[in-house]
mmCIF file of C-alpha atoms and ligand atoms in Angstrom:
data_model
loop_
_atom_site.group_PDB
_atom_site.id
_atom_site.type_symbol
_atom_site.label_atom_id
_atom_site.label_comp_id
_atom_site.label_asym_id
_atom_site.label_seq_id
_atom_site.Cartn_x
_atom_site.Cartn_y
_atom_site.Cartn_z
ATOM 1 C CA MET A 1425 0.000 0.000 0.000
ATOM 2 C CA LYS A 1426 1.457 3.381 -1.006
ATOM 3 C CA GLN A 1427 0.300 6.552 0.726
ATOM 4 C CA LEU A 1428 -0.135 9.600 -1.489
ATOM 5 C CA TRP A 1429 -0.725 13.323 -1.149
ATOM 6 C CA ILE A 1430 -1.976 14.811 -4.435
ATOM 7 C CA ASP A 1431 -1.465 18.516 -5.258
ATOM 8 C CA CYS A 1432 -3.315 19.578 -8.398
ATOM 9 C CA ASP A 1433 -4.911 22.308 -10.515
ATOM 10 C CA PRO A 1434 -7.834 20.532 -12.270
ATOM 11 C CA GLY A 1435 -7.502 20.677 -15.284
ATOM 12 C CA HIS A 1436 -8.711 17.885 -17.544
ATOM 13 C CA ASP A 1437 -5.600 15.755 -17.128
ATOM 14 C CA ASP A 1438 -5.483 16.388 -13.387
ATOM 15 C CA ALA A 1439 -9.039 15.021 -13.197
ATOM 16 C CA LEU A 1440 -8.077 11.821 -15.019
ATOM 17 C CA ALA A 1441 -5.044 11.407 -12.746
ATOM 18 C CA LEU A 1442 -7.275 11.845 -9.670
ATOM 19 C CA LEU A 1443 -9.821 9.312 -10.969
ATOM 20 C CA THR A 1444 -7.114 6.771 -11.765
ATOM 21 C CA SER A 1445 -5.548 7.113 -8.312
ATOM 22 C CA ILE A 1446 -8.989 6.675 -6.658
ATOM 23 C CA ALA A 1447 -9.671 3.528 -8.700
ATOM 24 C CA HIS A 1448 -6.916 1.504 -7.004
ATOM 25 C CA PRO A 1449 -7.569 1.600 -3.226
ATOM 26 C CA GLU A 1450 -5.840 -1.756 -2.856
ATOM 27 C CA GLN A 1451 -2.574 -0.111 -3.948
ATOM 28 C CA LEU A 1452 -2.995 3.615 -3.206
ATOM 29 C CA SER A 1453 -4.186 5.360 -0.052
ATOM 30 C CA ILE A 1454 -4.846 9.048 -0.773
ATOM 31 C CA LEU A 1455 -4.222 10.965 2.455
ATOM 32 C CA GLY A 1456 -5.360 14.279 1.006
ATOM 33 C CA VAL A 1457 -5.755 16.469 -2.049
ATOM 34 C CA SER A 1458 -4.668 20.102 -2.227
ATOM 35 C CA THR A 1459 -5.335 22.603 -4.976
ATOM 36 C CA ILE A 1460 -3.121 25.311 -6.444
ATOM 37 C CA GLY A 1461 -3.849 28.197 -8.796
ATOM 38 C CA GLY A 1462 -2.611 27.202 -12.233
ATOM 39 C CA ASN A 1463 -4.822 26.044 -15.087
ATOM 40 C CA GLN A 1464 -7.358 28.437 -13.645
ATOM 41 C CA THR A 1465 -7.766 30.513 -10.483
ATOM 42 C CA LEU A 1466 -7.668 28.748 -7.129
ATOM 43 C CA GLU A 1467 -11.436 29.145 -6.750
ATOM 44 C CA LYS A 1468 -12.098 27.491 -10.107
ATOM 45 C CA VAL A 1469 -9.625 24.616 -9.790
ATOM 46 C CA THR A 1470 -10.900 23.904 -6.278
ATOM 47 C CA LYS A 1471 -14.492 23.795 -7.554
ATOM 48 C CA ASN A 1472 -13.306 21.390 -10.250
ATOM 49 C CA ALA A 1473 -11.599 19.176 -7.682
ATOM 50 C CA GLN A 1474 -14.821 19.145 -5.626
ATOM 51 C CA ASN A 1475 -16.776 18.159 -8.732
ATOM 52 C CA VAL A 1476 -14.481 15.251 -9.558
ATOM 53 C CA LEU A 1477 -14.326 13.916 -5.993
ATOM 54 C CA ALA A 1478 -18.094 14.273 -5.519
ATOM 55 C CA PHE A 1479 -18.735 12.550 -8.870
ATOM 56 C CA VAL A 1480 -17.185 9.326 -7.583
ATOM 57 C CA ASN A 1481 -18.432 9.753 -3.992
ATOM 58 C CA ALA A 1482 -14.870 9.984 -2.716
ATOM 59 C CA GLU A 1483 -14.259 10.658 0.977
ATOM 60 C CA ILE A 1484 -10.826 12.245 0.646
ATOM 61 C CA PRO A 1485 -9.822 15.407 2.551
ATOM 62 C CA LEU A 1486 -9.677 18.339 0.109
ATOM 63 C CA VAL A 1487 -7.906 21.555 1.055
ATOM 64 C CA LYS A 1488 -7.384 24.794 -0.847
ATOM 65 C CA GLY A 1489 -3.738 25.702 -1.333
ATOM 66 C CA GLU A 1490 -2.105 28.917 -2.519
ATOM 67 C CA GLU A 1491 -3.793 31.396 -4.850
ATOM 68 C CA GLY A 1492 -0.678 31.733 -6.968
ATOM 69 C CA PRO A 1493 3.108 31.648 -7.302
ATOM 70 C CA LEU A 1494 5.714 32.655 -4.722
ATOM 71 C CA VAL A 1495 6.975 35.633 -6.694
ATOM 72 C CA LYS A 1496 5.430 35.944 -10.162
ATOM 73 C CA PRO A 1497 1.803 36.890 -10.878
ATOM 74 C CA LEU A 1498 -0.467 33.921 -11.664
ATOM 75 C CA SER A 1499 -0.634 32.825 -15.322
ATOM 76 C CA THR A 1500 -3.628 30.620 -16.141
ATOM 77 C CA ALA A 1501 -4.369 28.373 -19.154
ATOM 78 C CA ALA A 1502 -7.959 29.081 -20.176
ATOM 79 C CA GLU A 1503 -6.949 28.582 -23.804
ATOM 80 C CA ALA A 1504 -6.266 24.911 -23.023
ATOM 81 C CA HIS A 1505 -8.762 24.108 -20.282
ATOM 82 C CA GLY A 1506 -11.555 26.643 -20.850
ATOM 83 C CA ASP A 1507 -12.984 29.384 -18.665
ATOM 84 C CA SER A 1508 -13.970 26.973 -15.874
ATOM 85 C CA GLY A 1509 -10.581 25.251 -16.035
ATOM 86 C CA MET A 1510 -12.331 21.988 -16.837
ATOM 87 C CA ASP A 1511 -14.793 22.805 -19.647
ATOM 88 C CA GLY A 1512 -16.855 20.052 -21.243
ATOM 89 C CA PRO A 1513 -18.833 18.126 -18.621
ATOM 90 C CA TYR A 1514 -21.765 19.657 -16.697
ATOM 91 C CA PHE A 1515 -21.553 18.756 -12.986
ATOM 92 C CA GLY A 1516 -24.350 20.751 -11.378
ATOM 93 C CA GLU A 1517 -23.993 21.870 -7.780
ATOM 94 C CA ASN A 1518 -22.208 19.882 -5.100
ATOM 95 C CA THR A 1519 -21.297 20.409 -1.478
ATOM 96 C CA TYR A 1520 -18.065 18.426 -1.317
ATOM 97 C CA PRO A 1521 -16.499 19.623 1.967
ATOM 98 C CA LEU A 1522 -13.277 21.594 2.166
ATOM 99 C CA VAL A 1523 -10.846 21.214 5.073
ATOM 100 C CA LYS A 1524 -11.128 24.466 7.040
ATOM 101 C CA GLU A 1525 -7.548 24.410 8.376
ATOM 102 C CA SER A 1526 -4.741 26.091 6.407
ATOM 103 C CA PHE A 1527 -3.384 23.702 3.786
ATOM 104 C CA LEU A 1528 0.173 24.127 5.070
ATOM 105 C CA HIS A 1529 -0.663 22.930 8.590
ATOM 106 C CA TYR A 1530 -3.115 20.291 7.446
ATOM 107 C CA MET A 1531 -0.715 18.862 4.856
ATOM 108 C CA TYR A 1532 2.186 18.883 7.326
ATOM 109 C CA LYS A 1533 0.122 17.325 10.133
ATOM 110 C CA THR A 1534 -1.340 14.638 7.858
ATOM 111 C CA ILE A 1535 1.934 13.628 6.219
ATOM 112 C CA SER A 1536 3.786 13.692 9.559
ATOM 113 C CA ALA A 1537 1.197 11.347 11.067
ATOM 114 C CA ALA A 1538 1.285 8.893 8.158
ATOM 115 C CA SER A 1539 2.229 5.339 9.107
ATOM 116 C CA GLU A 1540 4.657 5.078 6.176
ATOM 117 C CA LYS A 1541 6.641 7.518 4.040
ATOM 118 C CA VAL A 1542 4.364 9.411 1.641
ATOM 119 C CA ILE A 1543 4.647 9.924 -2.124
ATOM 120 C CA LEU A 1544 3.897 13.537 -3.131
ATOM 121 C CA VAL A 1545 2.042 13.633 -6.457
ATOM 122 C CA CYS A 1546 2.383 17.103 -7.995
ATOM 123 C CA LEU A 1547 0.218 17.921 -10.981
ATOM 124 C CA GLY A 1548 0.371 21.725 -11.120
ATOM 125 C CA PRO A 1549 2.721 24.579 -10.217
ATOM 126 C CA LEU A 1550 4.913 23.595 -7.252
ATOM 127 C CA THR A 1551 4.068 26.523 -4.970
ATOM 128 C CA ASN A 1552 2.389 24.495 -2.203
ATOM 129 C CA ILE A 1553 5.166 21.928 -2.105
ATOM 130 C CA ALA A 1554 7.928 24.535 -1.978
ATOM 131 C CA LEU A 1555 6.174 26.363 0.864
ATOM 132 C CA MET A 1556 5.807 23.159 2.851
ATOM 133 C CA LEU A 1557 9.464 22.166 2.368
ATOM 134 C CA LYS A 1558 10.609 25.638 3.449
ATOM 135 C CA THR A 1559 8.167 25.999 6.371
ATOM 136 C CA PHE A 1560 8.535 22.478 7.755
ATOM 137 C CA PRO A 1561 11.937 21.105 6.635
ATOM 138 C CA ASP A 1562 11.526 18.061 8.893
ATOM 139 C CA ILE A 1563 8.719 16.863 6.600
ATOM 140 C CA ARG A 1564 11.466 15.585 4.305
ATOM 141 C CA GLU A 1565 11.865 12.537 6.535
ATOM 142 C CA LYS A 1566 8.280 11.525 5.733
ATOM 143 C CA ILE A 1567 8.542 11.856 1.936
ATOM 144 C CA GLU A 1568 9.420 8.705 -0.021
ATOM 145 C CA TYR A 1569 9.685 10.609 -3.315
ATOM 146 C CA ILE A 1570 7.987 13.274 -5.417
ATOM 147 C CA SER A 1571 6.220 12.141 -8.590
ATOM 148 C CA LEU A 1572 5.619 15.332 -10.553
ATOM 149 C CA MET A 1573 4.320 16.348 -13.939
ATOM 150 C CA GLY A 1574 6.389 19.296 -15.027
ATOM 151 C CA GLY A 1575 9.280 20.555 -17.087
ATOM 152 C CA GLY A 1576 10.877 19.159 -20.170
ATOM 153 C CA ILE A 1577 14.536 18.567 -21.005
ATOM 154 C CA THR A 1578 14.155 19.041 -24.759
ATOM 155 C CA HIS A 1579 11.338 21.579 -25.189
ATOM 156 C CA GLY A 1580 8.466 23.558 -23.689
ATOM 157 C CA ASN A 1581 4.782 24.163 -24.325
ATOM 158 C CA ILE A 1582 3.687 27.489 -22.795
ATOM 159 C CA THR A 1583 6.896 28.930 -24.313
ATOM 160 C CA PRO A 1584 9.367 27.271 -26.675
ATOM 161 C CA LEU A 1585 11.569 26.529 -23.650
ATOM 162 C CA ALA A 1586 9.274 26.100 -20.621
ATOM 163 C CA GLU A 1587 6.493 23.742 -19.589
ATOM 164 C CA PHE A 1588 3.428 25.395 -17.995
ATOM 165 C CA ASN A 1589 3.636 24.067 -14.408
ATOM 166 C CA ILE A 1590 7.258 25.138 -14.062
ATOM 167 C CA TYR A 1591 6.757 28.396 -15.983
ATOM 168 C CA VAL A 1592 3.980 29.523 -13.616
ATOM 169 C CA ASP A 1593 6.183 29.262 -10.525
ATOM 170 C CA PRO A 1594 9.848 28.718 -11.425
ATOM 171 C CA GLU A 1595 11.060 29.821 -7.989
ATOM 172 C CA ALA A 1596 8.978 27.108 -6.336
ATOM 173 C CA ALA A 1597 10.212 24.560 -8.867
ATOM 174 C CA GLN A 1598 13.818 25.526 -8.141
ATOM 175 C CA ILE A 1599 13.226 24.947 -4.407
ATOM 176 C CA VAL A 1600 11.738 21.509 -5.110
ATOM 177 C CA PHE A 1601 14.369 20.336 -7.630
ATOM 178 C CA ARG A 1602 17.189 21.577 -5.368
ATOM 179 C CA SER A 1603 15.645 19.969 -2.259
ATOM 180 C CA GLY A 1604 17.691 16.828 -2.864
ATOM 181 C CA LEU A 1605 14.534 14.734 -2.395
ATOM 182 C CA PRO A 1606 14.102 11.849 -4.874
ATOM 183 C CA ILE A 1607 11.996 13.096 -7.783
ATOM 184 C CA VAL A 1608 10.408 11.260 -10.698
ATOM 185 C CA MET A 1609 9.873 13.884 -13.374
ATOM 186 C CA SER A 1610 7.163 13.303 -15.953
ATOM 187 C CA GLY A 1611 8.164 16.127 -18.245
ATOM 188 C CA LEU A 1612 6.978 16.819 -21.768
ATOM 189 C CA ASP A 1613 9.673 14.444 -23.076
ATOM 190 C CA VAL A 1614 7.470 11.582 -21.908
ATOM 191 C CA THR A 1615 4.012 13.094 -21.411
ATOM 192 C CA GLU A 1616 3.628 14.120 -25.041
ATOM 193 C CA LYS A 1617 4.144 10.426 -25.915
ATOM 194 C CA ALA A 1618 1.507 9.428 -23.323
ATOM 195 C CA GLU A 1619 -1.375 10.271 -25.607
ATOM 196 C CA ILE A 1620 -4.864 8.887 -26.139
ATOM 197 C CA THR A 1621 -6.188 8.706 -29.694
ATOM 198 C CA VAL A 1622 -9.493 10.095 -30.945
ATOM 199 C CA GLU A 1623 -10.716 6.529 -31.556
ATOM 200 C CA GLU A 1624 -9.833 5.516 -27.984
ATOM 201 C CA ILE A 1625 -11.651 8.583 -26.661
ATOM 202 C CA GLN A 1626 -14.754 7.733 -28.718
ATOM 203 C CA ARG A 1627 -14.852 4.226 -27.214
ATOM 204 C CA LEU A 1628 -15.419 5.747 -23.760
ATOM 205 C CA LYS A 1629 -18.727 7.370 -24.778
ATOM 206 C CA GLY A 1630 -21.725 5.913 -22.920
ATOM 207 C CA LYS A 1631 -19.623 3.024 -21.555
ATOM 208 C CA GLY A 1632 -20.379 3.800 -17.927
ATOM 209 C CA LYS A 1633 -20.876 6.877 -15.726
ATOM 210 C CA VAL A 1634 -17.201 7.590 -15.095
ATOM 211 C CA SER A 1635 -15.976 6.438 -18.518
ATOM 212 C CA ASN A 1636 -18.487 8.827 -20.039
ATOM 213 C CA LEU A 1637 -17.214 11.665 -17.822
ATOM 214 C CA ALA A 1638 -13.739 10.910 -19.178
ATOM 215 C CA TYR A 1639 -15.197 10.986 -22.696
ATOM 216 C CA GLU A 1640 -16.659 14.452 -22.066
ATOM 217 C CA LEU A 1641 -13.421 15.713 -20.517
ATOM 218 C CA LEU A 1642 -11.250 14.299 -23.307
ATOM 219 C CA SER A 1643 -13.564 15.467 -26.082
ATOM 220 C CA PHE A 1644 -13.131 19.075 -24.975
ATOM 221 C CA TYR A 1645 -9.408 18.571 -24.276
ATOM 222 C CA ASN A 1646 -8.832 16.946 -27.678
ATOM 223 C CA HIS A 1647 -10.625 19.781 -29.474
ATOM 224 C CA SER A 1648 -8.687 22.421 -27.546
ATOM 225 C CA GLY A 1649 -5.408 20.585 -28.230
ATOM 226 C CA ARG A 1650 -5.868 21.041 -31.982
ATOM 227 C CA GLN A 1651 -4.951 24.757 -31.664
ATOM 228 C CA PHE A 1652 -1.535 23.621 -30.398
ATOM 229 C CA GLY A 1653 -1.072 21.144 -33.234
ATOM 230 C CA PHE A 1654 -2.063 17.984 -31.328
ATOM 231 C CA VAL A 1655 -4.277 15.404 -33.102
ATOM 232 C CA ASN A 1656 -4.274 12.956 -30.198
ATOM 233 C CA SER A 1657 -4.375 14.074 -26.553
ATOM 234 C CA PRO A 1658 -1.370 13.856 -24.219
ATOM 235 C CA ILE A 1659 -2.665 13.096 -20.722
ATOM 236 C CA HIS A 1660 0.256 14.808 -19.030
ATOM 237 C CA ASP A 1661 -0.691 14.527 -15.341
ATOM 238 C CA LEU A 1662 -1.756 10.890 -15.569
ATOM 239 C CA CYS A 1663 1.921 9.962 -16.081
ATOM 240 C CA ALA A 1664 2.729 11.004 -12.505
ATOM 241 C CA VAL A 1665 0.142 8.519 -11.170
ATOM 242 C CA ALA A 1666 0.735 5.785 -13.783
ATOM 243 C CA TYR A 1667 4.417 5.686 -12.778
ATOM 244 C CA ILE A 1668 3.453 4.908 -9.174
ATOM 245 C CA LEU A 1669 1.060 2.134 -10.230
ATOM 246 C CA GLN A 1670 3.125 0.613 -13.058
ATOM 247 C CA PRO A 1671 6.679 2.047 -13.193
ATOM 248 C CA ASP A 1672 7.749 -0.583 -15.732
ATOM 249 C CA MET A 1673 5.701 1.088 -18.452
ATOM 250 C CA PHE A 1674 8.211 3.954 -18.382
ATOM 251 C CA GLU A 1675 11.913 4.456 -19.120
ATOM 252 C CA GLY A 1676 14.176 7.274 -17.976
ATOM 253 C CA ALA A 1677 17.525 8.317 -16.569
ATOM 254 C CA PRO A 1678 18.808 10.088 -13.419
ATOM 255 C CA HIS A 1679 19.775 13.729 -13.796
ATOM 256 C CA THR A 1680 20.446 16.901 -11.850
ATOM 257 C CA VAL A 1681 17.683 19.237 -13.012
ATOM 258 C CA GLU A 1682 17.956 23.017 -12.709
ATOM 259 C CA VAL A 1683 15.333 25.695 -13.387
ATOM 260 C CA ILE A 1684 15.706 29.175 -14.876
ATOM 261 C CA THR A 1685 13.818 31.676 -12.715
ATOM 262 C CA ASP A 1686 14.525 35.018 -14.395
ATOM 263 C CA ASP A 1687 11.860 36.791 -16.455
ATOM 264 C CA GLY A 1688 13.612 36.436 -19.785
ATOM 265 C CA LEU A 1689 12.912 34.098 -22.699
ATOM 266 C CA ALA A 1690 14.196 31.133 -20.688
ATOM 267 C CA ARG A 1691 11.843 31.633 -17.705
ATOM 268 C CA GLY A 1692 10.823 28.172 -16.436
ATOM 269 C CA LEU A 1693 13.296 26.277 -18.596
ATOM 270 C CA THR A 1694 14.329 22.998 -16.947
ATOM 271 C CA PHE A 1695 17.676 21.575 -17.998
ATOM 272 C CA ALA A 1696 19.689 18.520 -17.030
ATOM 273 C CA ASP A 1697 23.168 19.395 -15.802
ATOM 274 C CA LYS A 1698 25.149 16.632 -17.487
ATOM 275 C CA ARG A 1699 28.580 17.693 -16.257
ATOM 276 C CA THR A 1700 30.447 14.864 -14.671
ATOM 277 C CA ASN A 1701 31.008 16.899 -11.516
ATOM 278 C CA VAL A 1702 30.694 14.212 -8.829
ATOM 279 C CA THR A 1703 29.253 16.659 -6.314
ATOM 280 C CA MET A 1704 26.078 16.957 -8.429
ATOM 281 C CA VAL A 1705 23.277 14.907 -6.844
ATOM 282 C CA LYS A 1706 21.356 13.268 -9.655
ATOM 283 C CA ASN A 1707 18.161 13.201 -7.581
ATOM 284 C CA THR A 1708 15.714 13.508 -10.475
ATOM 285 C CA PHE A 1709 14.742 10.465 -12.546
ATOM 286 C CA VAL A 1710 13.650 12.053 -15.839
ATOM 287 C CA LEU A 1711 11.193 9.879 -17.765
ATOM 288 C CA ASP A 1712 11.536 9.902 -21.553
ATOM 289 C CA GLU A 1713 9.721 6.804 -22.863
ATOM 290 C CA VAL A 1714 6.325 5.217 -22.160
ATOM 291 C CA ASN A 1715 4.467 2.141 -23.374
ATOM 292 C CA ARG A 1716 1.524 4.111 -24.764
ATOM 293 C CA GLU A 1717 -0.811 1.143 -25.062
ATOM 294 C CA ALA A 1718 -0.231 0.083 -21.457
ATOM 295 C CA PHE A 1719 -0.718 3.702 -20.366
ATOM 296 C CA VAL A 1720 -4.093 4.033 -22.089
ATOM 297 C CA GLN A 1721 -5.135 0.574 -20.907
ATOM 298 C CA LEU A 1722 -4.454 1.622 -17.297
ATOM 299 C CA LEU A 1723 -6.787 4.598 -17.733
ATOM 300 C CA ILE A 1724 -9.524 2.536 -19.402
ATOM 301 C CA GLN A 1725 -9.335 -0.181 -16.742
ATOM 302 C CA SER A 1726 -9.359 2.413 -13.940
ATOM 303 C CA LEU A 1727 -12.467 4.053 -15.393
ATOM 304 C CA GLU A 1728 -14.151 0.646 -15.693
ATOM 305 C CA ILE A 1729 -13.445 -0.043 -12.018
ATOM 306 C CA LEU A 1730 -15.115 3.249 -11.095
ATOM 307 C CA ASP A 1731 -18.017 2.575 -13.500
ATOM 308 C CA ASN A 1732 -18.754 -0.648 -11.638
ATOM 309 C CA LYS A 1733 -18.427 0.715 -8.114
HETATM 310 O O1 RIB B 1105 1.974 21.357 -19.223
HETATM 311 C C1 RIB B 1105 0.990 20.457 -18.785
HETATM 312 C C2 RIB B 1105 0.571 20.779 -17.389
HETATM 313 O O2 RIB B 1105 -0.036 22.064 -17.365
HETATM 314 C C3 RIB B 1105 -0.507 19.815 -16.835
HETATM 315 O O3 RIB B 1105 -0.349 19.707 -15.444
HETATM 316 C C4 RIB B 1105 -1.794 20.512 -17.153
HETATM 317 O O4 RIB B 1105 -2.831 20.188 -16.214
HETATM 318 C C5 RIB B 1105 -1.411 21.953 -16.973
HETATM 319 O O5 RIB B 1105 -1.495 22.236 -15.592
HETATM 320 CA CA1 CA B 1106 -2.224 20.052 -13.933
#
């Protein structure tokens, strides 16, 4: 049994990562979910997280995190995820409860009390994680590793050089990558290969309540991806959960990853320092290959499990 804390900014792919992690209670125990301003404002991504958790009758503590980055103003991604941050499905109203306590104290208290070391799953800008590491350094002893979607060694998406999650809060990303904690980085090098085809999306329609929700999410996401030149849909955030469930479907290599934090053209660029300097701690396992069929099959099977619950 692996214990997880999931930090996210739903977001279509965040939602699919959440659903997949919920579908495997025999392997994954989700201690809590926190939200972070990113794809949309904190209010909107938190509402989206409530909608997803309520949709599958989850009973997982949900806490609002930071409004935005440590230093920079918040950049959102309505062009990719729509005005709500998760356009497509209609959820209606729900009253999924929010933890009243501050996320920092709640997250620290919960992870500290965990019976085993916890895996941090980071699916948005890294603001919340950086704040926790800085505020409560002793929390490091309770973290097994960080599985994050973010960055890219060869290219970007929000700019030619930077991936969105890192671009939004590069200072937070620098704190996390330099923490020395073990990190598994699902950057664009692998997530853009972790794509679902239009035909595979179509097969989800009407299959079951949760499969159909995924169909509605992916239909919007696929359409919006066309503006960026995508025909199929990379499910970026799902890689960070799929790695925990089935690491063998991925390949990668250890690197020392650094982040550019200035406001120039390279803001948010993540690069692998490949010098042979022995003092460099290669703490980040950068994924660069995925078995796409196994990846999509994991999603489909996870949705089927939730359909039949
Ligand atoms: O660049 C992809 C990342 O940005 C994903 O986490 C997606 O949800 C958006 O937040
Ligand atoms: Ca995300």
